[in-house]
Amino acid sequence: MFWHPLLLAIISAQIVALLLLLAGSLTSLNTALHWQPLSADSRQLSLEARAEGVSIQGRAAFWLSVFSAVLLVFGITNIFAEDIPGAMCGTGVCQAMSPRGSTQLLLYTGLLLLLMQLWHEMDKLNRMLVEMPLTDITARLFLVIPAVAVLTLKQTYASFAGIRPHQPVDCCAVVYDQFTTLKHAKSILGLGDAFWISAFIVLSLALFSLSVALRTSMVDRPGIRGLHAIISCLWLPVASLTLVNIFSAYHYEVLHHHCPWCLFLPEHRLVGYPLYGALYVIGMEGFTLFMLPRLANQDITVYKKALDRCRRAANRITFAQLLFLIIAILPAIVWRLHYGVWMSG
Amino acid sequence: MNSKITCRNLSVAFSGENSRTRSVLDNINVTFPAGKMNIITGPIGAGKSTLLHTMAGLTRPTSGEVVVNDQAVSRWSGAHRDQWRRQAGIIFQHCHLLHELTVLENIMLPLIPLGHTVSHCRSQSIAALKQVALFHHAGRLANSLSGGERQKTAIARALVTQPHFIFADEPTAHMDAENSRQMMELLYHCTGRNAVVIVATHESILNRLPGPALCYRLENGALNHLTD
């Protein structure tokens, strides 16, 4: 069993968030079943008052979940490695957890944040209008979240309980174990760097253009939103792969060090935080941009507000993408200018 | 602006001892028009204050709704309910002044959320103080005022924003006849600018009203129209 004060903080935040979610679930269930906005009877008015309470509880749970997720990433990348023999970065910590445990933990945490972000945006939209027209939909969405929160909490405990603090790990050596030949190291999924760089450039241009189009468009463009969602879904894994396999070499100044976690280390100026933070923002805002108008299409007023939110989401995606591009690519350009060649030749 | 406040099937019940509910207002249907003085009377504990507080958005009804300009303001959520409250001037039975502040500062308080400059807030508050003849007490702390003076300060605070809706709960309870008449005249003056003025008071004041009024009696949870 691995134990650390930061882990206690993470689990405590998750437990409090879960309690808040569970406390709001009963009201959300009643709201989902009995919501009748045209009636002004005592049950409906009581539901309206309690729905306001659930909104406050949900917002508190959302920020607690964000807080615990940030602590989790900070702990994995910069703190827990000190207590695990052989671990130097997050790779060692994840290795100590077991690869399946760490993957599940990150997936559940991401899924929880994704759902809570969507609920949070729906709730904000709902509270903008006096009639609160999205209350029943937000209540239904709210009911899904505690199940994911339970899984996240359980997985957090299971992952860290599985760590044996006296058993050394190989850390980044596992990154090199993935490759048997140099040719293998210079390709991703059997395709060479040139293909992935080309794909990254094309998708980046497409995402940037679509985001700008959505940001500046004064009319509803559901087709562009759909295309934006598809491009986002393609851009995110391609950007992650090119970052880890190609651009990270210029940050590490070592050829073929394909470790995603070392970017978070102070030796590499903590660039992992803004880089993965930008990916997180693009993922969350892209999801919001695609889903929000679909869920808020019952009422024309709320739909217009949703479109305004989509424009803001497109704006944030543009800035996050620019931030990502600058931080990811700038060292490569500096290297090229300084040495006259790319690192890969 | 020709506003009105309508109560539709408005009921308010409080949970009492042994988890029994006590019904205070029972299915009230009434419209309070603008430009007229609306007087609500009734015995002690009849629910006059509860009715005013419910209309002003301070408490939620158990069922039914308060409708202002076709908007069910009693069902508005958090931030929107604050917007409704800012349109209303409320004179509380127990004044609720901030005792550590001066009379002038107390009166300036409702102007702060409206985003006016300090000098504008100050000049408007001084004008309101002059209306209630308390200008010479502007710099005194609220806790040094007499009961009647506190009520006058509370009236000035409610009227300083020139609200379209005025809810007055026993506004002259601690005043002598002359001051009471002056304050009622001031409230009548507000009807002249088409505000909805609703005053909850004792029946004894009905004979001393300085003008015409729509009178209602609240008893056993029901509101009955008395006479014009």
XYZ file of C-alpha atoms in Angstrom:
573
model
C 0.000 0.000 0.000
C 1.292 3.442 -0.963
C 0.394 6.410 1.202
C 1.095 10.128 0.946
C -0.553 13.284 2.344
C -1.281 14.470 -1.201
C -3.090 11.211 -1.919
C -5.169 11.831 1.200
C -6.081 15.262 -0.176
C -7.030 13.749 -3.559
C -9.205 11.037 -2.048
C -10.780 13.470 0.456
C -11.742 15.849 -2.355
C -13.175 12.953 -4.347
C -15.185 11.697 -1.358
C -16.634 15.149 -0.595
C -17.499 15.634 -4.283
C -19.165 12.210 -4.346
C -21.183 12.981 -1.198
C -22.380 16.235 -2.753
C -23.329 14.395 -5.930
C -25.161 11.669 -4.027
C -26.987 14.267 -1.920
C -28.218 15.941 -5.092
C -29.125 12.708 -6.855
C -32.434 12.127 -5.061
C -33.686 15.599 -5.985
C -32.421 15.102 -9.531
C -34.310 11.828 -9.751
C -37.498 13.535 -8.549
C -36.877 16.385 -10.979
C -36.356 13.995 -13.877
C -39.570 12.143 -13.005
C -41.927 14.908 -11.888
C -40.768 18.197 -13.460
C -43.825 20.164 -14.662
C -42.880 23.784 -15.338
C -46.426 24.808 -16.271
C -47.753 23.802 -12.869
C -47.351 25.952 -9.742
C -48.386 23.326 -7.199
C -46.481 22.678 -4.008
C -44.537 19.711 -5.410
C -43.299 21.674 -8.412
C -42.327 24.727 -6.322
C -40.554 22.487 -3.843
C -38.673 20.849 -6.728
C -37.698 24.265 -8.098
C -36.244 25.307 -4.738
C -34.411 22.008 -4.313
C -33.136 22.114 -7.923
C -31.427 25.397 -7.054
C -29.758 23.608 -4.144
C -28.610 20.798 -6.440
C -27.114 23.378 -8.779
C -24.998 24.760 -5.920
C -24.007 21.254 -4.778
C -23.138 20.248 -8.341
C -20.965 23.304 -8.867
C -19.108 22.590 -5.627
C -18.650 18.956 -6.712
C -17.417 20.097 -10.138
C -14.709 22.364 -8.731
C -13.717 19.727 -6.181
C -13.355 17.187 -8.993
C -11.227 19.616 -11.010
C -9.144 20.283 -7.898
C -8.635 16.567 -7.189
C -7.768 15.891 -10.864
C -5.142 18.659 -10.852
C -3.705 17.297 -7.599
C -3.686 13.796 -9.082
C -1.716 14.890 -12.157
C 0.614 16.991 -10.011
C 1.137 14.065 -7.644
C 1.828 11.545 -10.425
C 4.171 13.863 -12.295
C 6.075 15.658 -9.561
C 5.495 14.183 -6.100
C 4.852 10.449 -5.824
C 7.921 9.457 -7.846
C 10.136 10.475 -4.909
C 8.703 7.658 -2.787
C 8.906 4.902 -5.415
C 12.367 3.388 -5.970
C 13.506 3.796 -9.574
C 10.736 6.193 -10.502
C 11.844 9.538 -11.951
C 8.622 10.762 -13.527
C 4.969 9.851 -13.974
C 5.876 6.818 -16.072
C 7.472 5.193 -13.032
C 4.458 5.980 -10.863
C 2.039 4.575 -13.452
C 4.272 1.532 -13.822
C 4.148 0.967 -10.068
C 0.345 1.141 -10.200
C 0.204 -1.427 -13.011
C -0.357 -0.137 -16.538
C -4.043 -1.162 -16.542
C -4.703 0.525 -13.205
C -3.104 3.808 -14.236
C -4.839 3.843 -17.635
C -8.222 3.197 -16.029
C -7.578 5.873 -13.406
C -6.764 8.492 -16.041
C -9.689 7.419 -18.218
C -12.230 7.549 -15.381
C -10.897 10.915 -14.207
C -11.109 12.293 -17.744
C -14.611 10.905 -18.247
C -15.772 12.355 -14.925
C -14.401 15.783 -15.831
C -15.968 15.575 -19.287
C -19.430 14.798 -17.895
C -19.159 17.343 -15.114
C -17.976 20.014 -17.553
C -20.984 19.343 -19.778
C -23.344 19.423 -16.778
C -21.692 22.621 -15.535
C -22.160 24.340 -18.895
C -25.780 23.167 -19.116
C -26.411 24.396 -15.589
C -24.850 27.795 -16.346
C -27.015 28.080 -19.447
C -30.072 27.060 -17.449
C -29.478 29.668 -14.772
C -29.174 32.454 -17.353
C -32.903 32.322 -18.018
C -35.578 32.937 -15.412
C -37.673 29.954 -16.532
C -34.736 27.543 -16.095
C -35.868 25.576 -19.164
C -33.088 22.977 -19.041
C -33.666 21.833 -15.462
C -35.040 18.403 -16.358
C -32.251 17.667 -18.867
C -29.551 18.777 -16.440
C -31.167 16.594 -13.770
C -30.941 13.545 -16.051
C -27.328 14.316 -16.861
C -26.603 14.832 -13.165
C -27.872 11.317 -12.405
C -25.163 9.761 -14.590
C -22.303 11.547 -12.830
C -22.296 9.837 -9.371
C -21.793 6.415 -11.011
C -18.637 7.666 -12.764
C -17.534 9.436 -9.562
C -17.824 6.140 -7.630
C -15.745 4.350 -10.281
C -13.127 7.117 -10.193
C -12.870 7.001 -6.407
C -12.699 3.201 -6.384
C -10.054 3.200 -9.124
C -7.996 5.886 -7.364
C -7.915 3.782 -4.226
C -7.260 0.525 -6.129
C -4.480 2.037 -8.238
C -2.570 3.473 -5.312
C -3.289 0.483 -3.068
C -1.604 -1.669 -5.711
C 1.705 0.191 -5.402
C 4.401 -1.600 -3.421
C 6.727 1.169 -2.254
C 9.722 -1.159 -1.777
C 9.528 -2.708 -5.233
C 11.691 -0.787 -7.750
C 10.405 0.155 -11.191
C 12.150 0.644 -14.543
C 10.588 4.055 -15.172
C 11.444 5.418 -18.648
C 13.251 2.205 -19.598
C 9.831 0.793 -20.504
C 9.607 3.521 -23.134
C 12.684 2.108 -24.858
C 11.519 -1.475 -24.390
C 8.720 -0.708 -26.853
C 11.229 -0.530 -29.702
C 13.269 -3.352 -31.073
C 14.943 -1.437 -33.908
C 15.763 2.183 -34.718
C 13.341 2.037 -37.644
C 10.636 1.001 -35.238
C 11.453 3.967 -32.980
C 11.235 6.381 -35.892
C 7.677 5.399 -36.796
C 4.286 5.612 -35.151
C 1.847 2.776 -35.899
C 4.084 1.785 -38.794
C 3.960 5.242 -40.404
C 6.964 7.529 -40.596
C 7.425 10.970 -39.016
C 6.743 12.722 -42.332
C 3.227 11.300 -42.468
C 2.401 12.345 -38.903
C 3.871 15.825 -39.321
C 1.842 16.286 -42.510
C -1.296 15.016 -40.784
C -0.638 17.325 -37.835
C -0.186 20.383 -40.085
C -3.299 19.623 -42.159
C -5.475 18.924 -39.110
C -4.134 21.966 -37.252
C -4.976 24.224 -40.171
C -8.417 22.643 -40.484
C -9.157 22.970 -36.748
C -7.923 26.551 -36.652
C -9.997 27.539 -39.713
C -13.150 25.867 -38.394
C -12.715 27.438 -34.945
C -12.289 30.893 -36.482
C -15.302 30.288 -38.734
C -17.457 29.296 -35.748
C -16.159 32.186 -33.676
C -16.956 34.813 -36.294
C -20.146 33.332 -37.720
C -23.302 35.197 -36.727
C -25.607 32.421 -37.949
C -26.092 28.869 -36.755
C -23.801 26.417 -38.565
C -24.547 22.884 -37.337
C -22.622 21.362 -40.247
C -19.432 23.206 -39.306
C -19.921 22.212 -35.671
C -20.143 18.552 -36.705
C -17.055 18.877 -38.884
C -15.271 20.682 -36.043
C -16.069 17.761 -33.722
C -14.663 15.239 -36.220
C -11.496 17.284 -36.769
C -11.073 17.763 -32.998
C -11.388 14.009 -32.472
C -8.663 13.451 -35.071
C -6.459 16.378 -34.019
C -6.230 15.439 -30.331
C -4.632 11.971 -30.767
C -2.482 13.137 -33.677
C -1.258 16.140 -31.672
C -0.558 13.915 -28.655
C 1.348 11.372 -30.741
C 3.410 13.968 -32.586
C 4.112 15.773 -29.312
C 5.366 12.646 -27.557
C 7.138 11.042 -30.518
C 8.475 13.994 -32.494
C 8.312 17.426 -30.812
C 9.244 16.235 -27.310
C 12.733 15.364 -28.602
C 13.442 19.101 -28.946
C 12.366 19.708 -25.355
C 14.412 16.785 -24.026
C 17.243 17.418 -26.494
C 17.493 13.649 -26.778
C 16.514 11.659 -29.841
C 13.653 9.173 -29.356
C 12.759 9.712 -25.695
C 9.049 9.016 -26.093
C 8.012 9.640 -22.497
C 4.818 11.696 -22.090
C 5.404 12.355 -18.379
C 8.948 13.742 -18.401
C 7.557 16.950 -19.957
C 6.067 17.772 -16.560
C 9.444 17.748 -14.807
C 11.120 20.997 -13.698
C 14.202 20.008 -15.747
C 12.066 20.509 -18.829
C 10.544 23.762 -17.566
C 7.207 22.066 -16.640
C 6.071 22.440 -20.249
C 3.789 19.429 -19.817
C 1.325 21.550 -17.858
C 0.598 24.142 -20.555
C 0.899 21.548 -23.353
C -1.455 18.965 -21.864
C -3.532 21.792 -20.375
C -4.095 23.113 -23.902
C -5.052 19.613 -25.075
C -7.467 19.366 -22.124
C -9.056 22.727 -22.953
C -9.438 21.794 -26.619
C -10.978 18.430 -25.675
C -13.416 19.899 -23.141
C -14.398 22.937 -25.170
C -14.702 20.840 -28.335
C -17.051 18.475 -26.532
C -19.064 21.410 -25.150
C -19.197 23.052 -28.565
C -20.599 19.884 -30.131
C -22.974 18.744 -27.377
C -24.413 21.958 -25.904
C -26.592 23.055 -28.863
C -27.857 19.479 -29.242
C -28.992 19.326 -25.621
C -30.328 22.876 -25.527
C -32.413 22.849 -28.688
C -35.837 22.808 -26.994
C -36.140 26.541 -26.556
C -35.069 29.219 -29.045
C -33.814 31.625 -26.333
C -31.679 29.037 -24.625
C -30.467 27.786 -28.017
C -29.216 31.289 -28.863
C -27.388 31.406 -25.528
C -25.897 28.000 -26.328
C -24.646 29.334 -29.678
C -23.030 32.284 -27.873
C -21.307 29.791 -25.590
C -20.162 27.846 -28.671
C -18.553 31.006 -30.049
C -16.689 31.442 -26.765
C -15.674 27.758 -26.905
C -14.339 28.246 -30.445
C -12.404 31.264 -29.212
C -10.848 29.294 -26.367
C -9.975 26.424 -28.705
C -8.200 28.868 -31.031
C -6.125 30.327 -28.202
C -5.385 26.900 -26.682
C -4.298 25.625 -30.091
C -1.998 28.609 -30.611
C -0.520 28.083 -27.150
C 0.041 24.398 -27.896
C 1.634 25.125 -31.258
C 3.956 27.787 -29.879
C 5.162 25.720 -26.924
C 5.386 22.438 -28.835
C 7.054 23.676 -32.003
C 9.157 26.646 -30.878
C 12.071 24.523 -29.518
C 12.169 22.615 -32.836
C 12.382 25.861 -34.812
C 15.058 27.234 -32.467
C 17.009 23.982 -32.911
C 16.720 24.189 -36.701
C 17.873 27.812 -36.723
C 20.741 27.075 -34.358
C 22.074 23.870 -35.893
C 20.771 24.124 -39.445
C 19.215 20.625 -39.419
C 16.239 18.918 -37.829
C 17.051 16.501 -35.041
C 15.819 13.526 -37.076
C 18.012 14.509 -39.989
C -44.672 51.982 -17.047
C -48.029 50.668 -15.820
C -47.180 47.733 -13.580
C -49.294 45.497 -11.424
C -48.694 42.637 -9.057
C -50.900 39.578 -9.247
C -51.052 36.735 -6.757
C -52.293 33.529 -8.404
C -53.485 30.752 -6.092
C -50.845 31.885 -3.632
C -50.433 29.710 -0.547
C -47.780 29.763 2.127
C -47.447 27.183 4.882
C -44.781 26.810 7.531
C -43.744 23.592 9.186
C -44.612 23.753 12.864
C -44.189 21.454 15.831
C -44.549 17.684 15.419
C -43.949 18.156 11.679
C -47.401 19.675 11.261
C -47.723 22.412 8.693
C -49.425 25.671 9.549
C -51.138 27.337 6.619
C -50.661 31.115 6.716
C -51.912 32.123 3.283
C -54.464 29.968 1.564
C -55.064 30.183 -2.174
C -54.961 33.974 -2.493
C -55.971 35.484 -5.832
C -55.620 39.223 -6.066
C -54.236 41.972 -8.294
C -52.655 45.109 -6.857
C -52.785 47.856 -9.494
C -50.297 50.663 -9.972
C -51.148 54.270 -9.154
C -53.371 53.361 -6.204
C -52.762 52.866 -2.520
C -53.343 49.240 -1.534
C -53.921 48.686 2.175
C -53.901 45.239 3.749
C -55.262 44.968 7.270
C -55.923 42.060 9.539
C -55.393 40.766 13.059
C -51.957 40.074 14.503
C -50.500 36.874 13.034
C -52.882 36.879 10.082
C -49.959 36.689 7.635
C -49.709 40.285 6.403
C -45.915 40.326 6.669
C -45.686 36.880 5.056
C -47.777 38.088 2.127
C -45.584 41.168 1.659
C -42.371 39.146 1.988
C -43.626 36.598 -0.534
C -44.536 39.296 -3.040
C -41.196 41.026 -2.499
C -39.297 37.783 -3.202
C -37.950 37.341 0.317
C -39.737 34.034 0.870
C -40.981 31.403 -1.548
C -44.649 30.449 -1.696
C -45.613 26.863 -0.955
C -47.809 26.876 -4.053
C -49.068 29.447 -6.523
C -47.113 32.367 -7.888
C -46.575 36.102 -7.794
C -46.785 37.565 -11.285
C -45.343 40.957 -12.211
C -45.702 42.157 -15.806
C -46.502 38.599 -16.939
C -43.410 37.196 -15.210
C -43.762 34.727 -12.329
C -41.139 36.469 -10.199
C -41.739 34.224 -7.178
C -40.392 31.292 -9.208
C -37.261 33.027 -10.412
C -34.005 31.497 -9.299
C -31.137 33.053 -7.319
C -29.592 35.851 -9.361
C -32.847 36.685 -11.148
C -34.697 36.968 -7.835
C -32.097 39.546 -6.780
C -32.954 41.555 -9.891
C -36.618 41.561 -8.867
C -35.752 42.624 -5.315
C -33.767 45.563 -6.671
C -36.933 46.853 -8.332
C -38.792 46.779 -5.032
C -38.552 49.095 -2.061
C -39.247 47.222 1.154
C -40.053 48.845 4.497
C -39.641 46.206 7.170
C -41.655 46.074 10.356
C -38.445 45.931 12.397
C -36.556 48.395 10.159
C -33.398 46.216 9.819
C -30.988 49.150 9.774
C -27.250 48.580 10.077
C -26.573 50.098 13.470
C -22.857 50.690 12.952
C -23.554 52.912 9.942
C -24.854 56.459 9.904
C -28.356 57.332 8.762
C -27.028 58.618 5.438
C -24.918 55.501 4.859
C -27.915 53.262 5.589
C -29.942 55.103 2.984
C -27.153 54.908 0.410
C -27.010 51.098 0.649
C -29.713 50.197 -1.960
C -28.047 52.505 -4.489
C -24.704 50.703 -4.374
C -25.678 47.629 -6.466
C -27.170 49.938 -9.099
C -23.699 51.163 -10.026
C -24.151 54.900 -9.458
C -21.265 57.153 -8.495
C -20.787 57.927 -4.815
C -21.677 61.589 -5.317
C -24.902 60.605 -7.075
C -25.750 58.120 -4.303
C -25.053 60.814 -1.728
C -27.185 63.500 -3.365
C -30.079 61.094 -3.934
C -29.889 59.875 -0.335
C -29.882 63.435 0.982
C -32.987 64.162 -1.100
C -34.688 61.093 0.392
C -33.686 62.196 3.892
C -35.196 65.611 3.274
C -38.449 63.949 2.202
C -38.754 62.268 5.599
C -37.503 65.368 7.464
C -34.409 63.635 8.855
C -31.713 65.612 7.067
C -30.411 67.019 10.346
C -29.801 63.418 11.564
C -27.789 62.356 8.470
C -24.510 61.915 10.355
C -25.903 60.129 13.392
C -25.385 56.428 13.952
C -28.533 54.381 13.364
C -28.415 52.890 16.856
C -28.809 56.353 18.403
C -32.204 56.982 16.745
C -35.604 56.689 18.370
C -38.142 54.110 17.123
C -39.993 56.630 14.959
C -36.771 58.003 13.493
C -35.625 54.523 12.634
C -38.867 53.913 10.810
C -38.477 57.155 8.901
C -34.931 56.104 7.959
C -36.270 52.751 6.782
C -38.883 54.548 4.663
C -36.235 56.817 3.134
C -34.046 53.779 2.385
C -36.955 52.044 0.624
C -37.845 55.090 -1.461
C -34.356 56.296 -2.362
C -34.205 54.256 -5.576
C -37.657 55.501 -6.616
C -38.888 51.930 -6.991
C -41.913 50.923 -9.048
C -42.991 48.535 -6.297
C -43.191 49.494 -2.636
C -43.968 47.019 0.128
C -44.483 48.659 3.512
C -44.981 46.545 6.596
C -46.445 48.593 9.463
C -44.549 51.693 8.296
C -45.999 54.015 10.948
C -46.261 51.686 13.953
C -43.906 53.736 16.153
C -44.973 57.216 15.032
C -47.301 59.848 16.435
C -50.385 60.904 14.470
C -48.726 63.844 12.715
C -45.636 61.924 11.575
C -47.823 59.004 10.634
C -49.927 61.250 8.393
C -46.814 62.743 6.780
C -45.360 59.320 5.989
C -48.635 58.063 4.541
C -48.772 61.194 2.378
C -45.276 60.394 1.170
C -46.404 56.895 0.182
C -49.449 58.411 -1.544
C -47.061 60.660 -3.423
C -45.395 57.517 -4.830
C -48.716 56.369 -6.306
C -48.632 59.614 -8.295
C -45.623 58.310 -10.285
C -47.543 55.094 -10.996
C -45.801 52.884 -8.453
C -47.528 49.848 -6.941
C -47.765 50.670 -3.235
C -48.872 47.960 -0.829
C -49.075 48.762 2.866
C -49.785 46.250 5.605
C -51.138 47.982 8.680
C -53.729 47.904 11.470
C -57.347 48.781 10.821
C -57.152 51.828 13.062
C -55.270 53.707 10.344
C -58.079 53.344 7.793
C -59.998 56.306 9.214
C -56.935 58.545 8.977
C -55.871 57.848 5.408
C -55.082 61.075 3.533
C -56.594 59.777 0.258
C -58.530 56.973 -1.461
C -57.246 53.407 -1.172
C -58.068 49.841 -2.107
C -58.506 48.067 1.217
C -58.220 44.368 1.910
C -58.587 42.302 5.031
C -56.442 39.236 5.585
C -57.905 36.707 7.975
C -57.646 32.928 8.316
C -55.369 32.815 5.283
C -57.905 34.469 2.975
C -57.664 37.988 1.541
C -60.995 39.785 1.125
C -61.554 43.079 -0.632
C -63.174 45.548 1.770
C -63.998 48.716 -0.106
C -62.422 51.491 -2.172
